[in-house]
Coordinates of N, CA and C in Angstrom, one line a residue:
X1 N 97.9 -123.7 41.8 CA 98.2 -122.8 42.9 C 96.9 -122.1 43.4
X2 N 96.9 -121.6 44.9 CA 95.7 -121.1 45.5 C 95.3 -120.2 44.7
X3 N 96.1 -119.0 43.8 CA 95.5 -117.9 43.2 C 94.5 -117.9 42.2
X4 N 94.7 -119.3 41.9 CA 94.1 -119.5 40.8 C 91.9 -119.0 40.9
X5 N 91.8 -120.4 41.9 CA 90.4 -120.1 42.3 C 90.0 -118.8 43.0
X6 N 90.5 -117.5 43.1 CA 90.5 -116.1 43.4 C 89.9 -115.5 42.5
X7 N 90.9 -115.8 41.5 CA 91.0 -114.9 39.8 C 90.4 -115.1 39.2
X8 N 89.5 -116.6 39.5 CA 88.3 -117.0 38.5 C 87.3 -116.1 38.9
X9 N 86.9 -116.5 40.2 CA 86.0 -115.6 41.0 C 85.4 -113.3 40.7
X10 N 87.1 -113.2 40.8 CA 87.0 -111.9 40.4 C 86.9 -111.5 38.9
X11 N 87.3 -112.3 37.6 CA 86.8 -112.2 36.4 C 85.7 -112.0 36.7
X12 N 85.2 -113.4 37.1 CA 83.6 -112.9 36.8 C 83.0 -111.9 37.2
X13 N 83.2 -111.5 38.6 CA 82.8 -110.1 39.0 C 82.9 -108.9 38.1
X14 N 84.3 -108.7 37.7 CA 84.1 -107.8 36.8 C 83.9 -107.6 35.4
X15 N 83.3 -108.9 35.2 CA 82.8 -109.5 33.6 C 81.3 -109.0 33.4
X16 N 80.7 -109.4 35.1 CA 79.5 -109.2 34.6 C 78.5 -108.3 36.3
X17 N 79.8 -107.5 36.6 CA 79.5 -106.5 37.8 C 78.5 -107.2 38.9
X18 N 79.4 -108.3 39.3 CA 78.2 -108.7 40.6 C 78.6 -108.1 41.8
X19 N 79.2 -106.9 41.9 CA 79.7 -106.4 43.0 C 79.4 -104.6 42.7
X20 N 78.9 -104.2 41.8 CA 78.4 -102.8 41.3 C 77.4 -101.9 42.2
X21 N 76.8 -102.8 42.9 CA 76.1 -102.1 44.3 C 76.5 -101.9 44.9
X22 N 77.2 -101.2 45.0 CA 78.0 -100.6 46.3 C 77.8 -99.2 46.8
X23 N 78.1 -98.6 47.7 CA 77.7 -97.1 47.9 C 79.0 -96.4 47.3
X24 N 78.1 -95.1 47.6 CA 79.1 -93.9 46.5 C 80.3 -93.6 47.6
X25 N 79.9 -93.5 48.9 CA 80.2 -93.0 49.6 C 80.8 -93.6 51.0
X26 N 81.8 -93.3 51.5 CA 82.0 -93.8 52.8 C 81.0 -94.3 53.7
X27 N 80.8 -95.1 54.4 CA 80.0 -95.3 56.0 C 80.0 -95.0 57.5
X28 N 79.0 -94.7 58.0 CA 79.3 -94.8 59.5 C 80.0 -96.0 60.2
X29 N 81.1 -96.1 60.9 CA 81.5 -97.2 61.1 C 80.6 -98.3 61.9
X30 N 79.5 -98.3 62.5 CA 78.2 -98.8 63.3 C 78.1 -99.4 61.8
X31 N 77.5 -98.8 60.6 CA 77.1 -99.4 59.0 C 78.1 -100.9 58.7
X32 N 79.3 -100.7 59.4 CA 80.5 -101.4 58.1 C 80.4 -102.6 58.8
X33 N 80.7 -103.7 58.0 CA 80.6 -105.2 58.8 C 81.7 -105.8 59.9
X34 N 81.5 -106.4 60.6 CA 82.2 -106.7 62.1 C 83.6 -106.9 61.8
X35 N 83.7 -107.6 61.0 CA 85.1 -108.4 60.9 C 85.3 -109.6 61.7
X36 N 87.0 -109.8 62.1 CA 87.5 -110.5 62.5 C 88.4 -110.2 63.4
X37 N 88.6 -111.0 64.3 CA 90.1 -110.7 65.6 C 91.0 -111.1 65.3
X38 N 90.9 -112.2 64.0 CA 92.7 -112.7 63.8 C 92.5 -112.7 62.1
X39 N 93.9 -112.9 61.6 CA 93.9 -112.9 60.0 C 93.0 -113.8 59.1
X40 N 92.8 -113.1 58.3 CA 91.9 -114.1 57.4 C 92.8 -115.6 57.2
X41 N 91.9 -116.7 56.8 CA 92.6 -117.8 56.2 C 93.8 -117.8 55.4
X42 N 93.5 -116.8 54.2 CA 93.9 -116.9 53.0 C 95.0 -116.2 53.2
X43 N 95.4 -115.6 54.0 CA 96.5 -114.0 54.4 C 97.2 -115.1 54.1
X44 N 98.9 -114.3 53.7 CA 100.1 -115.2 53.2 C 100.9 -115.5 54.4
X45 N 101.2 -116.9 54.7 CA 101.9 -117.2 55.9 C 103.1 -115.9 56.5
X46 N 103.5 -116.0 57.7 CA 104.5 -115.6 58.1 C 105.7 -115.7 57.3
X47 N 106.2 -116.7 57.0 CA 107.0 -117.4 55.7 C 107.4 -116.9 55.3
X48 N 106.2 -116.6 54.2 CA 105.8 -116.2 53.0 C 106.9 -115.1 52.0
X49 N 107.6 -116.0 51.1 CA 108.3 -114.9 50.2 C 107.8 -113.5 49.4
X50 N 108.4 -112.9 49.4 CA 107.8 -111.8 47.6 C 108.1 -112.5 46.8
X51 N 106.9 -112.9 45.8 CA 106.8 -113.9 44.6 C 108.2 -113.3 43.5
X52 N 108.6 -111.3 43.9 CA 109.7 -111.1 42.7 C 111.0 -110.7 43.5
X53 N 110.6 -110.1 45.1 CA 112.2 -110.0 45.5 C 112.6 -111.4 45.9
X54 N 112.3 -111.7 46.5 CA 112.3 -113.2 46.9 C 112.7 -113.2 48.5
X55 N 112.5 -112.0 49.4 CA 112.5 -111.8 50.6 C 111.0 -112.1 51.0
X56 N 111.2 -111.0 52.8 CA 110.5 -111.5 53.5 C 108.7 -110.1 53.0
X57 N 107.5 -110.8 53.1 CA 106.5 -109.9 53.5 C 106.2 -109.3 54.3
X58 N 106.6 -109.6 55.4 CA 106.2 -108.9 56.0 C 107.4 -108.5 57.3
X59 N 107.2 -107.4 58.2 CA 108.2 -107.0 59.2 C 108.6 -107.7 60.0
X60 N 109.8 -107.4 60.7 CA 110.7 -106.0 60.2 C 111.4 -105.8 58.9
X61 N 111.6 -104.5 58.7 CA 112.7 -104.3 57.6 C 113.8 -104.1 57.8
X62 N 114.5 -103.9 56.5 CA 116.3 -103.6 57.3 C 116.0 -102.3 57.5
X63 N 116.6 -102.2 58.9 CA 117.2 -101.0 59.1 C 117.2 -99.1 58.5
X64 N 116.3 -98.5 58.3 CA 116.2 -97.4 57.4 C 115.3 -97.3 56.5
X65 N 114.4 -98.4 56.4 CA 113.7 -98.5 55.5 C 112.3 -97.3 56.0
X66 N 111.7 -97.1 55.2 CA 109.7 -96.2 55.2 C 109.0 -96.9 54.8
X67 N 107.7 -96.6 54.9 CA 106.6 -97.6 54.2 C 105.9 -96.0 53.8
X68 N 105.2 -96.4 53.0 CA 103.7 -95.7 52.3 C 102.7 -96.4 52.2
X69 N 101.5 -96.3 51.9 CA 100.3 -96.9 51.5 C 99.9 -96.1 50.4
X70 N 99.6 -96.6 49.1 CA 99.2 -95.7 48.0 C 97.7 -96.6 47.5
X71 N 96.4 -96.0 47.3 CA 95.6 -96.3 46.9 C 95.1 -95.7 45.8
X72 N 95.1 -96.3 44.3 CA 95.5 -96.3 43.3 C 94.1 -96.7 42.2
X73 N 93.5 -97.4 42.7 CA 92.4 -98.6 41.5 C 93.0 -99.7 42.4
X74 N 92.3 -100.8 41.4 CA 93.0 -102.0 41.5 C 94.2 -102.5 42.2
X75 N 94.3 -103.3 43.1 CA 95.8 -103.2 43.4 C 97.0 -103.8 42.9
X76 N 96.1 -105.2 41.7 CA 97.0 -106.1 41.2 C 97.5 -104.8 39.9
X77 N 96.4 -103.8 39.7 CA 97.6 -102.7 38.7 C 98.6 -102.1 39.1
X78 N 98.9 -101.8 40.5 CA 99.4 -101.0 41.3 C 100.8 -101.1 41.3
X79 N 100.1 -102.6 41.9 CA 101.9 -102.9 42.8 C 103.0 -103.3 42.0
X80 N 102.7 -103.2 40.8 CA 103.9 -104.0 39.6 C 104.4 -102.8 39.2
X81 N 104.2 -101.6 39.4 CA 104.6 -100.5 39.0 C 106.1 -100.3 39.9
X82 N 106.0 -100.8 40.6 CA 107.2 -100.3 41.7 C 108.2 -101.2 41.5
X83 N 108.0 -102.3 41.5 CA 109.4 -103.4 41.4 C 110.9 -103.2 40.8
X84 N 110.8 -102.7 39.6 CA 112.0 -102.2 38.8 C 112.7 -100.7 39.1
X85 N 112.1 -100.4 40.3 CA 112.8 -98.8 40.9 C 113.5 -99.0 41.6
X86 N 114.9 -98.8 42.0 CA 115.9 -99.1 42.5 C 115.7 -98.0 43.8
X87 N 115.9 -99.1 44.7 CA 115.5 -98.2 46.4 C 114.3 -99.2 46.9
X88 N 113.6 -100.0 46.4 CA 112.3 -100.8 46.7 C 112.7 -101.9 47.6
X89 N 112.5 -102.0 48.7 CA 112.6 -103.0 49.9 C 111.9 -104.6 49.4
X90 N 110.4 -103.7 49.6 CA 109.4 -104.3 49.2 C 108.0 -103.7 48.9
X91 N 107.0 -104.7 48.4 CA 105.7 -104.4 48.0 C 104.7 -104.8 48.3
X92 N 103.7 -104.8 48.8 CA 102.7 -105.7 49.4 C 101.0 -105.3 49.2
X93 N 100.5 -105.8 49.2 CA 98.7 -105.6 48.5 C 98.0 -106.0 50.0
X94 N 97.0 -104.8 49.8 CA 96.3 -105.2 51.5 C 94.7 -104.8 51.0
X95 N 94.6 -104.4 52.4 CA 93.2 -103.4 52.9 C 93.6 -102.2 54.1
X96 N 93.4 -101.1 53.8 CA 93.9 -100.3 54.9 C 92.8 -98.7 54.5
X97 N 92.8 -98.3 56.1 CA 91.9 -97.1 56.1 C 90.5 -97.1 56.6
X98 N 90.0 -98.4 56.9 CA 88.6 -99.2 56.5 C 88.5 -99.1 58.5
X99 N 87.1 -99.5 58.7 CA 86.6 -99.9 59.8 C 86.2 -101.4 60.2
X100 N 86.4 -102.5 59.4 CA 86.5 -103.8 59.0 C 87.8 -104.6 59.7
X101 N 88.2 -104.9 61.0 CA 89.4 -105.8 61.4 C 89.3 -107.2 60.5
X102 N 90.8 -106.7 59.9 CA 91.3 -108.5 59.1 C 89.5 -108.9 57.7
X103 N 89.4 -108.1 57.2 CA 88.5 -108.1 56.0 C 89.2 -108.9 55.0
X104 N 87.8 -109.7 54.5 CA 88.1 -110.5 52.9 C 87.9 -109.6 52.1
X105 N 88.8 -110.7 51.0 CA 88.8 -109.8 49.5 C 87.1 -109.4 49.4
X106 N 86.3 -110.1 49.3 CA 84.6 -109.8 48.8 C 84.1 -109.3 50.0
X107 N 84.2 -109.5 51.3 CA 83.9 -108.1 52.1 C 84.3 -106.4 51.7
X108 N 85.3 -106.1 51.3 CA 86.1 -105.3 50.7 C 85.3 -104.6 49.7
X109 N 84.8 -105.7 48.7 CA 84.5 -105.1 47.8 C 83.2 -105.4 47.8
X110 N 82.4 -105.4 48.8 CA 80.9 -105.4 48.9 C 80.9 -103.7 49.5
X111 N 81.6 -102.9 49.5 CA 81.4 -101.5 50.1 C 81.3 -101.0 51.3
X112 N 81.3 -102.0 52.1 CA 80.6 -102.2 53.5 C 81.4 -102.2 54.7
X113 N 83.0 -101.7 53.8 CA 84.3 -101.8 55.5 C 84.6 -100.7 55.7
X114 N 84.6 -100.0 54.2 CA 85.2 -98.3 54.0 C 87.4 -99.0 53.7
X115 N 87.0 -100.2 53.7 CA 88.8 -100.1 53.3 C 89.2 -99.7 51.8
X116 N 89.9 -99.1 51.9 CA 90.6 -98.6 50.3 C 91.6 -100.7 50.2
X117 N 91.8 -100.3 48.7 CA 92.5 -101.6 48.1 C 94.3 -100.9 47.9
X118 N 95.1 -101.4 48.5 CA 96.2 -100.6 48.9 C 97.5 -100.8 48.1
X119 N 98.4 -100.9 47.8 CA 99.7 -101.3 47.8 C 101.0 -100.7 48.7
X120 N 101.3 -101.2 49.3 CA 102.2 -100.5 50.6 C 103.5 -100.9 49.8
X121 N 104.0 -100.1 50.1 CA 105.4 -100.2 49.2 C 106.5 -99.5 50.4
X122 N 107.5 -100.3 50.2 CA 108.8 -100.2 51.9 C 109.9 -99.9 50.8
X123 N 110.5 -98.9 51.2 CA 111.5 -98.3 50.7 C 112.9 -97.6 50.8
X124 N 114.0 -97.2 50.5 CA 115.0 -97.2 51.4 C 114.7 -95.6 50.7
X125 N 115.0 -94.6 51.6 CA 114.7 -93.2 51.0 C 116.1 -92.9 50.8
X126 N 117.3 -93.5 51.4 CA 118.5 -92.8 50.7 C 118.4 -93.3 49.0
X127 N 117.8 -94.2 48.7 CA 118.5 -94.4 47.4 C 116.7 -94.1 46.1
X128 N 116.1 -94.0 47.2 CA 115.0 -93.4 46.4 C 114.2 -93.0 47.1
X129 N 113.8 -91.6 46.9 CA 113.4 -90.6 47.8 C 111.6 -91.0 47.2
X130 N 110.9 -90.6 48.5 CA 109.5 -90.4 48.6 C 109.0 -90.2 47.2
X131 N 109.3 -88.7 46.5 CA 109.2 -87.9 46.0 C 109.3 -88.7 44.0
X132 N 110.2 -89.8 44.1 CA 109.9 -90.5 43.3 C 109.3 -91.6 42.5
X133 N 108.6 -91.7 44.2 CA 107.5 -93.0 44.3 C 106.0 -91.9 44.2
X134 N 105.8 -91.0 44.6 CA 104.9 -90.0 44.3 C 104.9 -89.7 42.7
X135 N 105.7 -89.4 42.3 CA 105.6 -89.2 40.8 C 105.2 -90.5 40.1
X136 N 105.5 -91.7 40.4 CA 104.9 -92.4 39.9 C 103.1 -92.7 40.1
X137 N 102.4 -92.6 41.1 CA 101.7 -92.1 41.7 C 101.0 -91.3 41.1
X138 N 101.2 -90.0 41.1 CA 100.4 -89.5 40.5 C 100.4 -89.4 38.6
X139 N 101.2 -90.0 38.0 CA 101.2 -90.3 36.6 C 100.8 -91.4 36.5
X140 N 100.3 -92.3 37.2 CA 100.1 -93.6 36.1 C 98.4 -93.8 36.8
X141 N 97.7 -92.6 37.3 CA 96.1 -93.1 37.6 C 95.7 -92.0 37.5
X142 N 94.2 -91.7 37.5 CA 93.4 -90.8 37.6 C 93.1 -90.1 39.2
X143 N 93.6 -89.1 39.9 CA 93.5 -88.6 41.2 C 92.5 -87.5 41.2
X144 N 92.2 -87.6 40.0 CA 90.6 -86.9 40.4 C 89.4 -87.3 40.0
X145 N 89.6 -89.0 39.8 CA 88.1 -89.6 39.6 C 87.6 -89.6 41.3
X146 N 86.1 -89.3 41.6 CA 86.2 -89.5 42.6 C 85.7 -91.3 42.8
X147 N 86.0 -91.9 43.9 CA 85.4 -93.0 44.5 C 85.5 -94.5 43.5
X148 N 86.7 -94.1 42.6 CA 86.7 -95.1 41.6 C 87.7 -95.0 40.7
X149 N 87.8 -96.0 39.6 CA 89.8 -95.3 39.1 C 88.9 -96.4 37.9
X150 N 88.1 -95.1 36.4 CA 88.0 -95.8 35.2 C 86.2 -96.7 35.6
X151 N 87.0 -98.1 35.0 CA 85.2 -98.5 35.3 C 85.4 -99.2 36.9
X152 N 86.3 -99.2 37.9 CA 86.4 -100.1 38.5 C 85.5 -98.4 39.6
X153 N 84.3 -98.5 40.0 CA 83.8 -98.0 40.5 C 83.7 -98.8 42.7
X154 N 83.8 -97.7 43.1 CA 83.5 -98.4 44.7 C 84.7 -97.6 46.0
X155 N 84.3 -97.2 47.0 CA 85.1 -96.7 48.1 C 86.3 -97.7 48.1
X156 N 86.5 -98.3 47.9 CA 87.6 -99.7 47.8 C 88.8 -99.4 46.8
X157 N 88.3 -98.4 45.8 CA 88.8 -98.3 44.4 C 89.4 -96.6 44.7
X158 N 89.3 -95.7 45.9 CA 89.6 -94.5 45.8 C 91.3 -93.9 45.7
X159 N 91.3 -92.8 45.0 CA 92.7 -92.4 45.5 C 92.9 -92.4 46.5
X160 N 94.1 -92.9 47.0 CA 94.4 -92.3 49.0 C 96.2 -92.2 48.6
X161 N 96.6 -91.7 49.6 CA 97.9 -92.0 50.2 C 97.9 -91.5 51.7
X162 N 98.3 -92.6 52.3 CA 98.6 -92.9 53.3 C 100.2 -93.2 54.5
X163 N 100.3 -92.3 55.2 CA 101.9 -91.9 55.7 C 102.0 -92.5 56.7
X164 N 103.5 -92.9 57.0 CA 104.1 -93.4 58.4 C 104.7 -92.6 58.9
X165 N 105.4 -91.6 58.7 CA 105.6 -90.1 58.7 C 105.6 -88.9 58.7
X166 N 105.4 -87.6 59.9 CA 105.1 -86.7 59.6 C 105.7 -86.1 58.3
X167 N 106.9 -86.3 58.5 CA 107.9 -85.8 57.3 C 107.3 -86.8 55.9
X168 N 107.0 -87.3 55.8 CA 105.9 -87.6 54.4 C 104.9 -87.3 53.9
X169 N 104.5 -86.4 55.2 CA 103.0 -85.7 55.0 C 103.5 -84.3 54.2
X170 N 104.6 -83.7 54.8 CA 105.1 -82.5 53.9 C 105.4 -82.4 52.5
X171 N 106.1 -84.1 52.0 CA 106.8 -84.2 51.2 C 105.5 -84.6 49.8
X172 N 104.2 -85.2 50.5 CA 103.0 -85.5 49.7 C 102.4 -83.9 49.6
X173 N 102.4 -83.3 50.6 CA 101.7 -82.0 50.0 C 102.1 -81.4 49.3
X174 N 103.4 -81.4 49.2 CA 104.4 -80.5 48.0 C 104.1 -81.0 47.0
X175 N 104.2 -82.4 47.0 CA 103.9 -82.8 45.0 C 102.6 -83.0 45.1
X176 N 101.6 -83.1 45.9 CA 100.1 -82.7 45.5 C 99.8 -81.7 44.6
X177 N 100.8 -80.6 45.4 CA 101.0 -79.2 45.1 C 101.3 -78.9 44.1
X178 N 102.1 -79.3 43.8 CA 102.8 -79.0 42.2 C 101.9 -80.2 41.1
X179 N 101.5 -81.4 41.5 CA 100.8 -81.8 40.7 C 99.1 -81.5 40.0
X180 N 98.8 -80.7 40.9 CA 97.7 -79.7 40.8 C 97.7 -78.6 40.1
X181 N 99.0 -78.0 39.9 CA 99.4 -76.7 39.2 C 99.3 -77.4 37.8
X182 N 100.1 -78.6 37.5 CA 100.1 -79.3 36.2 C 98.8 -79.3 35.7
X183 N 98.0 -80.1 36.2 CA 96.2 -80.2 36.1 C 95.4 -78.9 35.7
X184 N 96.2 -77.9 36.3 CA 95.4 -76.9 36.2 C 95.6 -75.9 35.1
X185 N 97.0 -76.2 34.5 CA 97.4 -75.4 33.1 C 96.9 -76.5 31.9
X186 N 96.4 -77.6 32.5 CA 95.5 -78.1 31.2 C 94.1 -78.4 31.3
X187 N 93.8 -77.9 32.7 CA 92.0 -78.0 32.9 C 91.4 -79.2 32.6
X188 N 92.1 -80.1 33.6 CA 91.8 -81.1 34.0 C 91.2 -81.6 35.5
X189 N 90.7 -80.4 36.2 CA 90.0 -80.9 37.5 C 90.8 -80.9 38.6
X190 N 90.4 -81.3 39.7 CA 90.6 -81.2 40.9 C 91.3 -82.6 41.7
X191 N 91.9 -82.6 42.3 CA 92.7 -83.8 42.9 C 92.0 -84.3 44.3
X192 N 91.2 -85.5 43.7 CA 90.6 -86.0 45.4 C 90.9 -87.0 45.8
X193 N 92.6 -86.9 46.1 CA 92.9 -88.1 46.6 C 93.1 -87.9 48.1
X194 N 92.6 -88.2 49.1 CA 92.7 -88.6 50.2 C 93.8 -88.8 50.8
X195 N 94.3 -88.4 51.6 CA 95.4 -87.8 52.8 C 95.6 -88.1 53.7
X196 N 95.6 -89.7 54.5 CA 95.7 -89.7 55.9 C 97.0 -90.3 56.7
X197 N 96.7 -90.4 58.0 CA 98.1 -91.1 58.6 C 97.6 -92.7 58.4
X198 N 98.5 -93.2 57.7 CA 98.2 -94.6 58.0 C 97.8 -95.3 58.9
X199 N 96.3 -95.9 58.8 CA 96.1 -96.7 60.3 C 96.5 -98.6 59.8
X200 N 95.9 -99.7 60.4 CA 96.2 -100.5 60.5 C 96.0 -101.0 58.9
X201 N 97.2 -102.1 58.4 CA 97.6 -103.0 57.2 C 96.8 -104.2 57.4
X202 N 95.9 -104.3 56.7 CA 95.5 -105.6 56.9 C 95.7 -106.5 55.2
X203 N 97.3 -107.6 55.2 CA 97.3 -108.4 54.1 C 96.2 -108.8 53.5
X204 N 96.1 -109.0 52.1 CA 95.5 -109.8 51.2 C 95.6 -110.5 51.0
X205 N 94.5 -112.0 50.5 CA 94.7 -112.9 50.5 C 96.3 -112.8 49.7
X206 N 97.0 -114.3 50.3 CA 98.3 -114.6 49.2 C 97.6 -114.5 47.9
X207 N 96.7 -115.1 47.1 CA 96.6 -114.8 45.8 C 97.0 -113.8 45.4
X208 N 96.5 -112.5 45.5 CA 96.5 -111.0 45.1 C 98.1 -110.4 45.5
X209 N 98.8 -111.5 46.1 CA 100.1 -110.2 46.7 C 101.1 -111.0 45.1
X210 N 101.4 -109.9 44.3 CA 102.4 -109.7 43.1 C 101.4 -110.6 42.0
X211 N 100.5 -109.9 42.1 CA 99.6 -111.3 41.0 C 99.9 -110.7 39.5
X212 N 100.4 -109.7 39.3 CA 100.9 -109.4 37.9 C 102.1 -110.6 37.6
X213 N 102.8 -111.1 38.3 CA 103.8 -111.4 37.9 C 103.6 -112.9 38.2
X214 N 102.9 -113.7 38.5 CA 102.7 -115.1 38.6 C 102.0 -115.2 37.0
X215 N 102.5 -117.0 37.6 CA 101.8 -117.7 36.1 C 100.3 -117.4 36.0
X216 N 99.9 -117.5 35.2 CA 98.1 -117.2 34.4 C 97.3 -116.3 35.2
X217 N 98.2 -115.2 35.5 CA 97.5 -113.9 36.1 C 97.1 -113.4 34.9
X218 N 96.0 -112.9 34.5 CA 94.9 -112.0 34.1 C 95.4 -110.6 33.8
X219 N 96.2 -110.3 32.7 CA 96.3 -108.9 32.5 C 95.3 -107.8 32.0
X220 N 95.4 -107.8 33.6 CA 94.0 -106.5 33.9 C 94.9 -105.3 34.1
X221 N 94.4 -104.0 33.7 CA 94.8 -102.7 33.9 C 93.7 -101.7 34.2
X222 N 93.0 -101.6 35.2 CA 91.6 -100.6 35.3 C 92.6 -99.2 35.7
X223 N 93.5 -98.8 35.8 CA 94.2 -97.2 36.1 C 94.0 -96.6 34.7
X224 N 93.6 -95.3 35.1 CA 93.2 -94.4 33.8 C 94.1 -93.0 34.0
X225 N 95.5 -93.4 33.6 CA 96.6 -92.1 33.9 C 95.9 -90.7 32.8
X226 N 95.8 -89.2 32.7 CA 95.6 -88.7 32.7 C 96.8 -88.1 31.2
X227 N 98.0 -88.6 31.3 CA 98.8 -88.3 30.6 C 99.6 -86.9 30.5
X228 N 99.8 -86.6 32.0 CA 99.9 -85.3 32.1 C 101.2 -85.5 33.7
X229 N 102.9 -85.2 32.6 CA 103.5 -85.7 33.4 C 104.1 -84.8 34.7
X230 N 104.5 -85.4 35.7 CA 104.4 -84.7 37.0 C 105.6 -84.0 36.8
X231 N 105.5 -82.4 37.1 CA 106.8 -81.6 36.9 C 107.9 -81.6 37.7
X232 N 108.9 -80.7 37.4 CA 110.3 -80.9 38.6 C 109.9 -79.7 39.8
X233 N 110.2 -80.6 40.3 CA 110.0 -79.6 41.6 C 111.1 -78.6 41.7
X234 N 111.1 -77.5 42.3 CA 112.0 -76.4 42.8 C 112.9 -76.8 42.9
X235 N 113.1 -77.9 43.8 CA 114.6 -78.2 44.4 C 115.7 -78.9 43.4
X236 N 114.5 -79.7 42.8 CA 115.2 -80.5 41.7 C 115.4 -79.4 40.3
X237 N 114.9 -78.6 40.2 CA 115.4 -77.0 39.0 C 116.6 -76.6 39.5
X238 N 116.6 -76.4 40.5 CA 118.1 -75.2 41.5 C 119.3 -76.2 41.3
X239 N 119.1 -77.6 41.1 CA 120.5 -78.4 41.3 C 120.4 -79.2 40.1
X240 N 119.8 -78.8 39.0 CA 120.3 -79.4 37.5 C 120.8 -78.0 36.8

């Protein structure tokens, strides 16, 4: 299968850090490399099933659905988190945030686009609200490493979440909010995870989309959760 020659590729990278020069820091977009006008080669056909729902990748969705973008570490740790939560449309592994049109995996992680490594996750909010995909979120990584998640160091590797919705932007500041208060009764630092409106999705190669769950994927885990679990919010106290 195509994934295969990917995974070889990126072992080695992070076996023996041929990708560790990278900047600490964002770029001027004039800095970041040109890109492309159309999808990379490797992007997953139109087609293209989810390797675990067995639907479509990409839009439209049914009817009611949201999207999010959560940037997390890694993305092949990311996106396997979500599948078994009931309300999940879909999941999908990109590049998003960046100044790079339609960027490769090794563009990405050469430092040089400003794209974060994403998992966008589409969801039906009646049957699972924002606020549950946030909790997971902020429990299973570190939101206040900055520019890196563990050893996977690089702008590529930052906390972000990213909204399609004003009304998501409320609903992230509230459990920011309260996930900060947690952090702060155990003096654990500061939360620099990044906040924006989502701009353009740019897919990942097919290899990387659900690569936890294909044959002879690589069980890699670079997320470093804090162990410090996200509390009940107000609303959710008043109606238990």
């Amino acid at each position: 299968p195509t994934y295969f020659k990917v995974t070889r590729i990126d072992r080695l990278s992070r076996m023996f850090g041929f990708f560790k020069a990278k900047p600490a820091k964002l770029l001027a977009k004039k800095e970041c490399l040109t890109g492309r006008n159309k999808p990379i080669g490797d992007a997953p056909s139109g087609d293209y099933k989810h390797y675990v729902f067995k639907n479509k990748l990409y839009p439209p969705f049914p009817e009611g659905s949201e999207m999010i973008s959560l940037g997390m570490g890694c993305f092949w740790c990311s996106e396997s988190l979500f599948w078994k939560m009931k309300g999940i449309v879909s999941t999908h592994v990109g590049y998003q945030q960046g100044d790079t049109p339609n960027a490769t995996y090794r563009e990405v992680c050469s430092g040089h686009t400003n794209h974060n490594e994403v998992t966008r996750v589409v969801y039906d909010p009646k049957v699972c609200p924002l606020e549950e995909i946030l909790k997971i979120f902020f429990e299973t990584h570190n939101p206040t490493q900055h520019m890196g998640q563990g050893n996977d160091q690089g702008t590529q590797y930052r906390s972000g979440l990213y909204y399609y919705k004003p009304e998501q932007k409320a609903i992230i500041d509230k459990c920011l909010k309260a996930y900060q208060g947690a952090l702060d009764k155990r003096g654990k630092g500061s939360i620099t995870t990044e906040v924006e409106p989502a701009k353009e999705f740019y897919y990942a190669e097919e290899s990387h989309q659900q690569y936890d769950a294909k044959p002879g994927s690589r069980q890699y885990c670079g997320l470093r959760p804090l162990g410090i679990k996200f509390p009940a919010l107000e609303e959710e106290k008043k109606s238990s």
